[in-house]
Tab-separated table of N, CA and C in Angstrom:
chain	number	residue	atom	x	y	z
V	1	MET	N	-10.806	28.107	-2.691
V	1	MET	CA	-9.822	26.963	-3.097
V	1	MET	C	-9.573	26.935	-4.546
V	2	THR	N	-8.692	26.500	-5.054
V	2	THR	CA	-8.206	26.279	-6.349
V	2	THR	C	-8.614	24.992	-6.963
V	3	ASP	N	-8.644	24.740	-7.975
V	3	ASP	CA	-9.046	23.307	-8.252
V	3	ASP	C	-7.725	22.389	-8.361
V	4	ASP	N	-6.985	22.565	-9.172
V	4	ASP	CA	-5.624	21.789	-9.329
V	4	ASP	C	-4.594	22.250	-8.932
V	5	ILE	N	-3.922	21.739	-8.134
V	5	ILE	CA	-2.518	22.184	-7.523
V	5	ILE	C	-1.690	21.120	-8.102
V	6	LEU	N	-1.698	19.803	-8.348
V	6	LEU	CA	-0.887	18.989	-8.818
V	6	LEU	C	-2.119	17.794	-9.770
V	7	PRO	N	-1.312	17.466	-10.666
V	7	PRO	CA	-1.921	16.506	-11.702
V	7	PRO	C	-2.391	15.240	-10.879
V	8	ALA	N	-3.421	14.699	-10.974
V	8	ALA	CA	-3.850	13.568	-9.939
V	8	ALA	C	-4.732	12.678	-10.806
V	9	PRO	N	-4.411	11.522	-11.187
V	9	PRO	CA	-4.922	10.528	-11.874
V	9	PRO	C	-6.319	10.403	-11.479
V	10	GLY	N	-7.504	10.186	-12.388
V	10	GLY	CA	-8.703	9.995	-12.077
V	10	GLY	C	-9.474	11.235	-11.359
V	11	GLY	N	-8.774	12.468	-11.059
V	11	GLY	CA	-9.401	13.354	-10.104
V	11	GLY	C	-8.382	14.573	-10.303
V	12	LYS	N	-8.476	15.202	-9.002
V	12	LYS	CA	-7.719	16.491	-9.030
V	12	LYS	C	-7.685	16.732	-7.319
V	13	LEU	N	-6.570	17.456	-7.255
V	13	LEU	CA	-6.175	17.646	-5.739
V	13	LEU	C	-6.748	19.295	-5.258
V	14	ILE	N	-7.348	19.265	-4.462
V	14	ILE	CA	-7.879	20.748	-4.020
V	14	ILE	C	-6.637	21.376	-3.240
V	15	ASP	N	-6.744	22.639	-3.235
V	15	ASP	CA	-5.809	23.467	-2.462
V	15	ASP	C	-5.946	23.218	-0.901
V	16	GLY	N	-4.952	23.148	-0.216
V	16	GLY	CA	-4.949	23.035	1.318
V	16	GLY	C	-4.168	22.167	1.781
V	17	PRO	N	-3.779	21.914	2.901
V	17	PRO	CA	-2.917	21.139	3.650
V	17	PRO	C	-3.519	19.537	3.295
V	18	ILE	N	-2.666	18.736	3.315
V	18	ILE	CA	-2.796	17.188	3.461
V	18	ILE	C	-3.120	16.813	5.033
V	19	THR	N	-3.965	15.918	4.906
V	19	THR	CA	-4.037	15.231	6.483
V	19	THR	C	-3.144	14.104	6.526
V	20	PRO	N	-2.067	14.198	7.230
V	20	PRO	CA	-0.900	13.258	7.180
V	20	PRO	C	-1.644	12.008	7.924
V	21	ILE	N	-1.419	10.895	7.568
V	21	ILE	CA	-1.792	9.642	8.157
V	21	ILE	C	-0.588	8.809	8.496
V	22	ARG	N	-0.711	7.660	9.203
V	22	ARG	CA	0.484	7.106	9.929
V	22	ARG	C	0.385	5.573	9.008
V	23	ILE	N	1.690	5.442	8.367
V	23	ILE	CA	1.715	4.297	7.564
V	23	ILE	C	3.160	3.478	7.847
V	24	ALA	N	2.910	2.311	7.715
V	24	ALA	CA	3.947	1.141	8.169
V	24	ALA	C	4.299	0.578	6.899
V	25	VAL	N	5.531	0.195	6.762
V	25	VAL	CA	5.848	-0.531	5.417
V	25	VAL	C	6.597	-2.000	5.918
V	26	LEU	N	6.127	-3.048	5.246
V	26	LEU	CA	6.711	-4.068	5.686
V	26	LEU	C	7.318	-5.012	4.369
V	27	THR	N	8.457	-5.222	4.524
V	27	THR	CA	9.434	-6.102	3.390
V	27	THR	C	9.250	-7.567	3.513
V	28	VAL	N	8.691	-8.029	2.612
V	28	VAL	CA	8.575	-9.685	2.817
V	28	VAL	C	9.785	-10.306	1.917
V	29	SER	N	10.626	-10.752	2.895
V	29	SER	CA	11.805	-11.307	2.013
V	29	SER	C	12.522	-12.426	2.773
V	30	ASP	N	13.049	-13.390	1.826
V	30	ASP	CA	14.161	-14.161	2.746
V	30	ASP	C	15.622	-13.635	2.391
V	31	THR	N	15.744	-12.842	1.685
V	31	THR	CA	16.962	-12.294	1.312
V	31	THR	C	17.505	-10.865	1.694
V	32	ARG	N	16.521	-10.104	1.837
V	32	ARG	CA	16.816	-8.823	2.024
V	32	ARG	C	17.240	-8.237	3.509
V	33	ASP	N	17.941	-7.541	3.747
V	33	ASP	CA	18.000	-7.106	5.137
V	33	ASP	C	17.901	-5.439	5.129
V	34	GLU	N	18.450	-4.694	6.049
V	34	GLU	CA	18.124	-3.366	6.197
V	34	GLU	C	19.118	-2.792	5.145
V	35	ASP	N	20.280	-3.131	4.870
V	35	ASP	CA	21.162	-2.506	3.870
V	35	ASP	C	20.538	-2.799	2.393
V	36	SER	N	19.798	-3.985	2.152
V	36	SER	CA	19.685	-4.239	0.850
V	36	SER	C	18.243	-4.018	0.349
V	37	ASP	N	17.416	-3.580	1.438
V	37	ASP	CA	15.995	-3.431	1.434
V	37	ASP	C	15.654	-2.029	0.631
V	38	THR	N	15.945	-2.200	-0.730
V	38	THR	CA	15.909	-0.947	-1.595
V	38	THR	C	14.243	-0.395	-1.712
V	39	SER	N	13.465	-1.390	-1.914
V	39	SER	CA	12.072	-1.334	-2.001
V	39	SER	C	11.431	-0.582	-0.822
V	40	GLY	N	11.634	-1.216	0.404
V	40	GLY	CA	11.178	-0.631	1.399
V	40	GLY	C	11.588	0.774	1.783
V	41	SER	N	12.876	1.017	1.449
V	41	SER	CA	13.701	2.500	1.281
V	41	SER	C	12.726	3.402	0.506
V	42	ILE	N	12.525	3.033	-0.875
V	42	ILE	CA	11.568	3.824	-1.692
V	42	ILE	C	10.510	4.270	-0.999
V	43	LEU	N	9.672	3.073	-0.353
V	43	LEU	CA	8.303	3.540	0.117
V	43	LEU	C	8.430	4.403	1.217
V	44	ALA	N	9.359	4.284	2.168
V	44	ALA	CA	9.660	5.190	3.193
V	44	ALA	C	9.585	6.574	3.040
V	45	ASP	N	10.763	6.544	1.977
V	45	ASP	CA	11.175	7.849	1.396
V	45	ASP	C	9.782	8.638	0.778
V	46	ARG	N	9.081	7.928	0.004
V	46	ARG	CA	8.084	8.287	-0.587
V	46	ARG	C	6.908	8.905	0.347
V	47	ILE	N	6.746	8.000	1.118
V	47	ILE	CA	5.593	8.249	2.332
V	47	ILE	C	5.670	9.661	2.914
V	48	THR	N	6.991	9.991	3.436
V	48	THR	CA	7.239	10.904	4.041
V	48	THR	C	7.459	12.323	3.068
V	49	ALA	N	7.856	11.932	2.007
V	49	ALA	CA	7.864	12.997	0.883
V	49	ALA	C	6.441	13.844	0.885
V	50	ALA	N	5.501	12.628	0.824
V	50	ALA	CA	4.164	12.897	0.525
V	50	ALA	C	3.318	13.703	1.566
V	51	GLY	N	4.077	13.715	2.915
V	51	GLY	CA	3.472	14.542	4.032
V	51	GLY	C	2.889	13.557	4.984
V	52	HIS	N	3.142	12.251	4.981
V	52	HIS	CA	2.497	11.466	6.025
V	52	HIS	C	3.748	10.960	6.820
V	53	ALA	N	3.333	10.082	7.986
V	53	ALA	CA	4.338	9.661	8.848
V	53	ALA	C	4.666	8.053	8.432
V	54	CYS	N	6.154	7.766	8.293
V	54	CYS	CA	6.238	6.242	8.198
V	54	CYS	C	6.481	5.916	9.670
V	55	VAL	N	5.613	5.270	10.308
V	55	VAL	CA	5.560	4.976	11.681
V	55	VAL	C	6.094	3.593	12.208
V	56	GLY	N	6.488	2.741	10.974
V	56	GLY	CA	7.094	1.383	11.421
V	56	GLY	C	7.601	0.926	10.271
V	57	ARG	N	8.598	0.244	10.305
V	57	ARG	CA	9.288	-0.302	9.016
V	57	ARG	C	9.927	-1.850	9.951
V	58	ALA	N	9.835	-2.762	8.933
V	58	ALA	CA	10.142	-4.168	9.316
V	58	ALA	C	10.289	-4.949	8.049
V	59	ILE	N	11.164	-6.058	8.239
V	59	ILE	CA	11.529	-6.922	7.287
V	59	ILE	C	11.232	-8.484	7.858
V	60	VAL	N	10.592	-9.060	7.274
V	60	VAL	CA	10.209	-10.441	7.727
V	60	VAL	C	10.285	-11.607	6.593
V	61	ALA	N	10.433	-12.897	6.783
V	61	ALA	CA	10.524	-13.853	6.020
V	61	ALA	C	9.266	-14.086	5.080
V	62	ASP	N	9.535	-14.727	4.213
V	62	ASP	CA	8.367	-15.356	3.544
V	62	ASP	C	7.751	-16.356	4.197
V	63	ASP	N	6.983	-16.077	5.297
V	63	ASP	CA	6.392	-16.990	6.065
V	63	ASP	C	4.875	-16.461	6.311
V	64	ILE	N	4.007	-17.079	6.229
V	64	ILE	CA	2.728	-16.586	6.534
V	64	ILE	C	2.531	-16.366	8.033
V	65	GLU	N	2.894	-17.119	8.918
V	65	GLU	CA	2.663	-16.893	10.300
V	65	GLU	C	3.570	-15.207	10.785
V	66	GLU	N	4.953	-15.351	10.069
V	66	GLU	CA	5.680	-14.022	10.582
V	66	GLU	C	4.888	-12.577	9.829
V	67	ILE	N	4.351	-12.958	8.739
V	67	ILE	CA	3.956	-11.715	8.289
V	67	ILE	C	2.436	-11.491	8.655
V	68	ARG	N	1.850	-12.377	9.145
V	68	ARG	CA	0.580	-11.912	9.905
V	68	ARG	C	0.947	-11.597	11.327
V	69	ALA	N	1.812	-12.077	11.829
V	69	ALA	CA	2.213	-11.435	13.291
V	69	ALA	C	2.544	-10.004	13.314
V	70	GLN	N	3.447	-9.600	12.196
V	70	GLN	CA	3.803	-8.276	12.248
V	70	GLN	C	2.589	-7.360	11.836
V	71	VAL	N	1.811	-7.742	10.886
V	71	VAL	CA	0.695	-6.895	10.666
V	71	VAL	C	0.020	-6.999	11.843
V	72	ARG	N	-0.489	-8.042	12.256
V	72	ARG	CA	-1.396	-7.923	13.517
V	72	ARG	C	-0.949	-7.166	14.678
V	73	GLY	N	0.362	-7.109	14.795
V	73	GLY	CA	0.972	-6.323	15.802
V	73	GLY	C	0.780	-4.785	15.814
V	74	TRP	N	1.115	-4.310	14.562
V	74	TRP	CA	0.791	-3.133	13.991
V	74	TRP	C	-0.521	-2.742	14.095
V	75	ILE	N	-1.579	-3.660	13.763
V	75	ILE	CA	-2.878	-2.987	14.030
V	75	ILE	C	-3.449	-3.102	15.327
V	76	ALA	N	-2.828	-4.060	16.153
V	76	ALA	CA	-3.243	-3.925	17.467
V	76	ALA	C	-2.581	-2.818	18.541
V	77	GLY	N	-1.523	-2.392	17.860
V	77	GLY	CA	-0.926	-1.206	18.352
V	77	GLY	C	-1.807	0.058	18.419
V	78	GLY	N	-2.596	-0.052	17.348
V	78	GLY	CA	-3.238	1.253	17.009
V	78	GLY	C	-2.818	2.728	16.522
V	79	ASP	N	-1.406	2.413	16.051
V	79	ASP	CA	-0.813	3.428	15.677
V	79	ASP	C	-0.467	3.551	14.140
V	80	VAL	N	-1.331	2.837	13.364
V	80	VAL	CA	-1.266	2.914	12.016
V	80	VAL	C	-2.745	2.980	11.405
V	81	ASP	N	-2.715	3.874	10.329
V	81	ASP	CA	-3.775	3.886	9.502
V	81	ASP	C	-3.614	3.017	8.241
V	82	ALA	N	-2.457	2.662	7.722
V	82	ALA	CA	-2.312	1.863	6.725
V	82	ALA	C	-0.916	1.130	6.496
V	83	ILE	N	-0.909	0.022	6.160
V	83	ILE	CA	0.472	-0.861	5.891
V	83	ILE	C	0.650	-1.182	4.491
V	84	ILE	N	1.773	-0.691	4.193
V	84	ILE	CA	2.316	-1.310	2.566
V	84	ILE	C	3.067	-2.350	2.739
V	85	THR	N	2.853	-3.478	2.013
V	85	THR	CA	3.815	-4.521	2.170
V	85	THR	C	4.595	-4.409	0.785
V	86	THR	N	5.690	-5.048	0.802
V	86	THR	CA	6.409	-5.358	-0.501
V	86	THR	C	6.990	-6.451	-0.693
V	87	GLY	N	6.915	-7.333	-1.559
V	87	GLY	CA	7.583	-8.525	-1.540
V	87	GLY	C	6.387	-9.622	-1.334
V	88	GLY	N	6.547	-10.913	-1.763
V	88	GLY	CA	5.854	-12.020	-1.786
V	88	GLY	C	4.841	-12.185	-2.345
V	89	THR	N	4.328	-11.292	-3.429
V	89	THR	CA	3.262	-11.386	-4.197
V	89	THR	C	3.315	-12.259	-5.335
V	90	GLY	N	4.387	-12.787	-5.630
V	90	GLY	CA	4.706	-13.608	-6.957
V	90	GLY	C	4.047	-14.915	-7.303
V	91	LEU	N	4.581	-15.906	-8.197
V	91	LEU	CA	4.015	-17.058	-8.196
V	91	LEU	C	4.761	-18.350	-7.719
V	92	THR	N	6.063	-18.179	-6.997
V	92	THR	CA	6.675	-18.963	-6.617
V	92	THR	C	6.174	-19.805	-5.375
V	93	GLY	N	6.569	-20.736	-4.891
V	93	GLY	CA	6.310	-21.388	-3.789
V	93	GLY	C	6.387	-20.663	-2.574
V	94	ARG	N	7.668	-19.811	-2.513
V	94	ARG	CA	7.852	-18.970	-1.235
V	94	ARG	C	7.062	-17.813	-1.012
V	95	ASP	N	6.374	-17.320	-2.247
V	95	ASP	CA	5.420	-16.166	-2.343
V	95	ASP	C	4.320	-16.366	-1.583
V	96	VAL	N	3.919	-15.879	-0.380
V	96	VAL	CA	2.976	-16.146	0.529
V	96	VAL	C	2.276	-14.920	1.051
V	97	THR	N	2.651	-13.751	0.608
V	97	THR	CA	1.998	-12.775	1.209
V	97	THR	C	0.382	-12.676	1.022
V	98	PRO	N	-0.282	-12.891	-0.214
V	98	PRO	CA	-1.494	-12.827	-0.573
V	98	PRO	C	-2.227	-14.001	0.609
V	99	GLU	N	-1.620	-15.124	0.562
V	99	GLU	CA	-2.224	-16.272	1.491
V	99	GLU	C	-2.200	-15.903	2.806
V	100	ALA	N	-1.039	-14.991	3.250
V	100	ALA	CA	-1.009	-14.601	4.778
V	100	ALA	C	-2.179	-13.443	4.974
V	101	LEU	N	-2.322	-12.671	4.157
V	101	LEU	CA	-3.178	-11.399	4.384
V	101	LEU	C	-4.614	-11.505	4.035
V	102	GLU	N	-4.695	-11.859	2.750
V	102	GLU	CA	-6.258	-12.005	2.428
V	102	GLU	C	-7.337	-12.747	3.416
V	103	PRO	N	-6.886	-13.807	4.171
V	103	PRO	CA	-7.726	-14.329	4.870
V	103	PRO	C	-8.210	-13.547	6.089
V	104	LEU	N	-7.318	-12.353	6.497
V	104	LEU	CA	-7.389	-11.423	7.347
V	104	LEU	C	-8.361	-10.248	7.196
V	105	PHE	N	-8.498	-10.183	5.529
V	105	PHE	CA	-9.299	-9.027	5.205
V	105	PHE	C	-10.751	-8.795	5.847
V	106	ASP	N	-11.143	-7.822	6.342
V	106	ASP	CA	-12.640	-7.643	6.698
V	106	ASP	C	-13.267	-7.301	5.292
V	107	LYS	N	-12.696	-6.520	4.504
V	107	LYS	CA	-13.277	-6.218	3.174
V	107	LYS	C	-11.852	-6.241	2.138
V	108	ARG	N	-12.191	-6.662	1.077
V	108	ARG	CA	-11.275	-6.606	-0.182
V	108	ARG	C	-11.530	-5.391	-0.717
V	109	ILE	N	-10.176	-4.752	-1.160
V	109	ILE	CA	-10.288	-3.717	-2.316
V	109	ILE	C	-10.007	-3.950	-3.697
V	110	ASP	N	-11.203	-4.905	-4.051
V	110	ASP	CA	-10.781	-5.414	-5.701
V	110	ASP	C	-10.299	-4.475	-6.552
V	111	GLY	N	-10.660	-3.210	-6.645
V	111	GLY	CA	-10.035	-2.187	-7.660
V	111	GLY	C	-8.735	-2.036	-7.610
V	112	PHE	N	-8.057	-2.285	-6.531
V	112	PHE	CA	-6.628	-2.009	-6.318
V	112	PHE	C	-5.887	-2.873	-7.237
V	113	SER	N	-6.040	-4.131	-7.322
V	113	SER	CA	-5.236	-5.145	-8.100
V	113	SER	C	-5.643	-4.641	-9.534
V	114	VAL	N	-6.923	-4.376	-9.973
V	114	VAL	CA	-7.278	-4.092	-11.287
V	114	VAL	C	-6.322	-2.772	-11.705
V	115	ILE	N	-6.441	-1.736	-10.738
V	115	ILE	CA	-5.760	-0.497	-11.142
V	115	ILE	C	-4.300	-0.846	-11.163
V	116	PHE	N	-3.659	-1.464	-10.010
V	116	PHE	CA	-2.309	-1.591	-10.145
V	116	PHE	C	-1.595	-2.276	-11.455
V	117	HIS	N	-2.461	-3.399	-11.759
V	117	HIS	CA	-2.069	-4.136	-13.225
V	117	HIS	C	-2.130	-3.365	-14.447
V	118	THR	N	-2.880	-2.438	-14.399
V	118	THR	CA	-3.347	-1.442	-15.495
V	118	THR	C	-1.982	-0.500	-15.515
V	119	VAL	N	-1.643	0.019	-14.406
V	119	VAL	CA	-0.365	0.875	-14.413
V	119	VAL	C	0.890	0.110	-14.631
V	120	SER	N	0.990	-1.170	-14.147
V	120	SER	CA	1.919	-1.983	-14.175
V	120	SER	C	2.324	-2.599	-15.623
V	121	TYR	N	1.128	-2.614	-16.363
V	121	TYR	CA	1.128	-3.150	-17.828
V	121	TYR	C	1.865	-2.000	-18.669
V	122	GLN	N	1.713	-0.886	-18.185
V	122	GLN	CA	2.112	0.551	-19.138
V	122	GLN	C	4.013	0.379	-18.859
V	123	THR	N	4.115	-0.340	-17.490
V	123	THR	CA	5.545	-0.290	-17.429
V	123	THR	C	6.389	-1.298	-17.949
V	124	ILE	N	5.696	-2.602	-17.451
V	124	ILE	CA	6.510	-3.846	-17.808
V	124	ILE	C	5.648	-4.898	-18.520
V	125	GLY	N	4.509	-4.571	-19.106
V	125	GLY	CA	3.764	-5.334	-20.100
V	125	GLY	C	3.300	-6.472	-19.540
V	126	LEU	N	3.230	-7.655	-20.265
V	126	LEU	CA	2.430	-8.921	-20.036
V	126	LEU	C	3.179	-9.601	-18.499
V	127	SER	N	4.365	-8.901	-18.126
V	127	SER	CA	5.144	-9.513	-16.956
V	127	SER	C	4.296	-9.175	-15.905
V	128	THR	N	3.230	-8.272	-15.706
V	128	THR	CA	2.439	-7.855	-14.621
V	128	THR	C	1.536	-9.174	-14.271
V	129	LEU	N	1.440	-10.185	-15.396
V	129	LEU	CA	0.620	-11.211	-14.791
V	129	LEU	C	1.253	-12.074	-13.857
V	130	GLN	N	2.663	-11.752	-13.505
V	130	GLN	CA	3.370	-12.620	-12.554
V	130	GLN	C	3.080	-12.028	-11.171
V	131	SER	N	2.395	-10.914	-10.876
V	131	SER	CA	1.994	-10.379	-9.647
V	131	SER	C	0.525	-10.741	-9.200
V	132	ARG	N	0.680	-10.843	-7.750
V	132	ARG	CA	-0.824	-10.996	-7.163
V	132	ARG	C	-1.048	-10.124	-6.362
V	133	ALA	N	-0.819	-8.699	-6.510
V	133	ALA	CA	-1.053	-7.500	-5.911
V	133	ALA	C	-2.512	-7.662	-5.307
V	134	THR	N	-2.355	-7.081	-4.177
V	134	THR	CA	-3.888	-7.118	-3.563
V	134	THR	C	-3.970	-6.122	-2.418
V	135	ALA	N	-5.103	-5.865	-1.996
V	135	ALA	CA	-5.492	-4.843	-0.770
V	135	ALA	C	-6.452	-5.172	-0.250
V	136	GLY	N	-6.605	-4.729	0.749
V	136	GLY	CA	-8.043	-4.955	1.732
V	136	GLY	C	-7.778	-4.043	3.114
V	137	ILE	N	-8.876	-4.243	4.007
V	137	ILE	CA	-9.205	-3.607	5.178
V	137	ILE	C	-8.932	-4.546	6.197
V	138	ILE	N	-8.211	-4.484	7.243
V	138	ILE	CA	-7.902	-5.278	8.477
V	138	ILE	C	-8.107	-4.475	9.624
V	139	GLY	N	-9.105	-4.732	10.472
V	139	GLY	CA	-9.462	-4.006	11.571
V	139	GLY	C	-9.144	-2.463	11.469
V	140	GLY	N	-9.915	-1.943	10.445
V	140	GLY	CA	-10.049	-0.443	10.127
V	140	GLY	C	-8.755	-0.027	9.627
V	141	VAL	N	-7.886	-0.727	9.095
V	141	VAL	CA	-6.389	-0.310	8.727
V	141	VAL	C	-6.385	-0.633	7.149
V	142	PHE	N	-5.955	0.017	6.205
V	142	PHE	CA	-5.911	0.001	5.138
V	142	PHE	C	-4.471	-0.969	4.852
V	143	VAL	N	-4.582	-2.172	4.020
V	143	VAL	CA	-3.361	-2.983	3.793
V	143	VAL	C	-3.325	-3.015	2.158
V	144	PHE	N	-2.102	-2.472	1.733
V	144	PHE	CA	-1.768	-2.775	0.143
V	144	PHE	C	-0.595	-3.627	0.209
V	145	CYS	N	-0.682	-4.545	-0.707
V	145	CYS	CA	0.343	-5.775	-0.778
V	145	CYS	C	0.857	-5.524	-2.133
V	146	LEU	N	2.061	-5.206	-2.467
V	146	LEU	CA	2.820	-4.766	-3.626
V	146	LEU	C	3.847	-5.762	-3.848
V	147	PRO	N	4.137	-5.962	-5.208
V	147	PRO	CA	5.248	-6.833	-5.427
V	147	PRO	C	6.626	-6.125	-4.778
V	148	GLY	N	7.803	-6.913	-4.798
V	148	GLY	CA	9.014	-6.455	-4.260
V	148	GLY	C	10.026	-5.586	-5.116
V	149	SER	N	9.587	-5.524	-6.107
V	149	SER	CA	10.723	-4.862	-7.341
V	149	SER	C	10.572	-3.325	-6.875
V	150	ASN	N	11.777	-2.748	-7.144
V	150	ASN	CA	11.598	-1.332	-7.059
V	150	ASN	C	10.674	-0.642	-8.028
V	151	GLY	N	10.593	-1.154	-9.127
V	151	GLY	CA	9.484	-0.671	-10.050
V	151	GLY	C	8.119	-0.630	-9.782
V	152	ALA	N	7.823	-1.921	-9.258
V	152	ALA	CA	6.458	-2.329	-8.737
V	152	ALA	C	6.312	-1.211	-7.761
V	153	VAL	N	7.082	-0.711	-6.684
V	153	VAL	CA	6.970	-0.212	-5.693
V	153	VAL	C	6.723	1.294	-5.943
V	154	ARG	N	7.498	1.543	-7.056
V	154	ARG	CA	7.274	3.209	-7.530
V	154	ARG	C	5.895	3.255	-8.196
V	155	ASP	N	5.510	2.123	-9.201
V	155	ASP	CA	4.203	2.252	-9.814
V	155	ASP	C	3.076	2.316	-8.857
V	156	GLY	N	3.191	1.300	-7.768
V	156	GLY	CA	2.041	1.235	-6.856
V	156	GLY	C	1.930	2.527	-5.943
V	157	TRP	N	2.888	3.105	-5.361
V	157	TRP	CA	2.716	4.308	-4.746
V	157	TRP	C	2.565	5.546	-5.650
V	158	ASP	N	3.400	5.865	-6.528
V	158	ASP	CA	3.109	7.024	-7.496
V	158	ASP	C	2.167	7.167	-8.205
V	159	SER	N	1.491	5.973	-8.597
V	159	SER	CA	0.401	6.139	-9.478
V	159	SER	C	-0.933	5.446	-8.883
V	160	VAL	N	-1.216	4.972	-7.724
V	160	VAL	CA	-2.217	4.587	-7.073
V	160	VAL	C	-2.412	4.850	-5.692
V	161	ILE	N	-1.533	4.265	-4.932
V	161	ILE	CA	-1.822	4.556	-3.355
V	161	ILE	C	-1.779	5.844	-2.885
V	162	ARG	N	-0.669	6.771	-3.578
V	162	ARG	CA	-0.291	8.097	-3.046
V	162	ARG	C	-1.712	8.832	-3.139
V	163	TRP	N	-2.248	8.659	-4.197
V	163	TRP	CA	-3.366	9.503	-4.491
V	163	TRP	C	-4.908	9.261	-3.573
V	164	GLN	N	-4.971	7.921	-3.448
V	164	GLN	CA	-6.041	7.566	-2.626
V	164	GLN	C	-5.603	7.771	-0.876
V	165	LEU	N	-4.340	8.085	-0.693
V	165	LEU	CA	-4.238	8.258	0.664
V	165	LEU	C	-3.821	9.736	0.890
V	166	ASP	N	-4.268	10.577	0.010
V	166	ASP	CA	-4.046	11.801	0.017
V	166	ASP	C	-5.603	12.725	0.062
V	167	SER	N	-5.842	13.086	1.489
V	167	SER	CA	-7.066	13.911	1.803
V	167	SER	C	-7.315	15.015	0.820
V	168	ARG	N	-6.705	15.331	-0.195
V	168	ARG	CA	-7.016	16.522	-0.765
V	168	ARG	C	-7.708	16.020	-2.272
V	169	HIS	N	-7.332	14.456	-2.398
V	169	HIS	CA	-7.816	13.881	-3.824
V	169	HIS	C	-9.435	14.072	-4.011
V	170	ARG	N	-9.763	14.580	-5.003
V	170	ARG	CA	-11.276	14.601	-5.382
V	170	ARG	C	-11.473	14.073	-6.512
V	171	PRO	N	-12.572	13.078	-6.888
V	171	PRO	CA	-13.884	13.337	-6.204
V	171	PRO	C	-13.896	12.668	-4.713
V	172	CYS	N	-13.159	11.678	-4.549
V	172	CYS	CA	-13.058	11.048	-3.405
V	172	CYS	C	-11.722	10.330	-2.892
V	173	ASN	N	-11.339	10.113	-1.565
V	173	ASN	CA	-10.263	9.486	-1.330
V	173	ASN	C	-10.490	8.421	0.055
V	174	MET	N	-9.493	7.826	0.196
V	174	MET	CA	-9.487	6.844	1.314
V	174	MET	C	-9.694	7.384	2.792
V	175	VAL	N	-8.886	8.286	2.918
V	175	VAL	CA	-8.519	9.162	4.038
V	175	VAL	C	-10.119	9.534	4.602
V	176	GLU	N	-11.076	10.044	3.981
V	176	GLU	CA	-12.030	10.538	4.269
V	176	GLU	C	-13.202	9.593	4.926
V	177	LEU	N	-12.757	8.207	4.341
V	177	LEU	CA	-13.433	6.948	4.980
V	177	LEU	C	-13.200	6.470	6.279
V	178	MET	N	-11.687	6.870	6.762
V	178	MET	CA	-11.056	6.215	7.933
V	178	MET	C	-11.945	6.323	9.067
V	179	PRO	N	-12.736	7.326	9.362
V	179	PRO	CA	-13.377	7.351	10.364
V	179	PRO	C	-14.656	6.429	10.640
V	180	ARG	N	-15.019	5.933	9.468
V	180	ARG	CA	-16.157	5.096	9.370
V	180	ARG	C	-15.834	3.571	9.029
V	181	LEU	N	-14.449	3.284	9.100
V	181	LEU	CA	-14.264	1.711	8.423
V	181	LEU	C	-14.901	0.764	9.645
V	182	LEU	N	-15.022	1.118	10.728
V	182	LEU	CA	-15.261	0.254	11.680
V	182	LEU	C	-16.835	0.401	12.261
V	183	GLU	N	-17.592	1.233	11.379
V	183	GLU	CA	-19.013	1.159	11.496
V	183	GLU	C	-19.718	-0.253	11.589
V	184	VAL	N	-20.638	-0.336	12.250
V	184	VAL	CA	-21.438	-1.610	12.230
V	184	VAL	C	-22.942	-1.287	11.852
């Protein structure tokens, strides 16, 4: 095996095939529909380009119960390894994605928010303070909650999520943890 086939932040990619995982994309918005959901499209395209399967895509309103119902449904179906949400992480009254999903987290991935904001700061400066990006594990499924802007989706996927969902990333990645997420 060769050491580096692609640059990888905080590590390296070993040579070999990627282990594809199943990822669903949830857009949280009161205003977007299938035609105007550009951030969801960006994520879906990047997921498949990275060698994974985009196994679900939905748009729900900024409503706690609608967000939870969609996420719970995907998890209960057993056909997803990760869910990425876009939208609803801001500071306005209608932004409720963290309120909907954080109470469902079995474990928080605290470092995700820190790393996301570090990357975001390099792109948009102090405006990153207006995001409450978060991540956790629900029922053995990784859940990443990104802001709804196209730039935030690109930053989150390209600089953070993509690498941890790549089985070739070393010294470690989240894919290698998947068989053990439900251990007791």
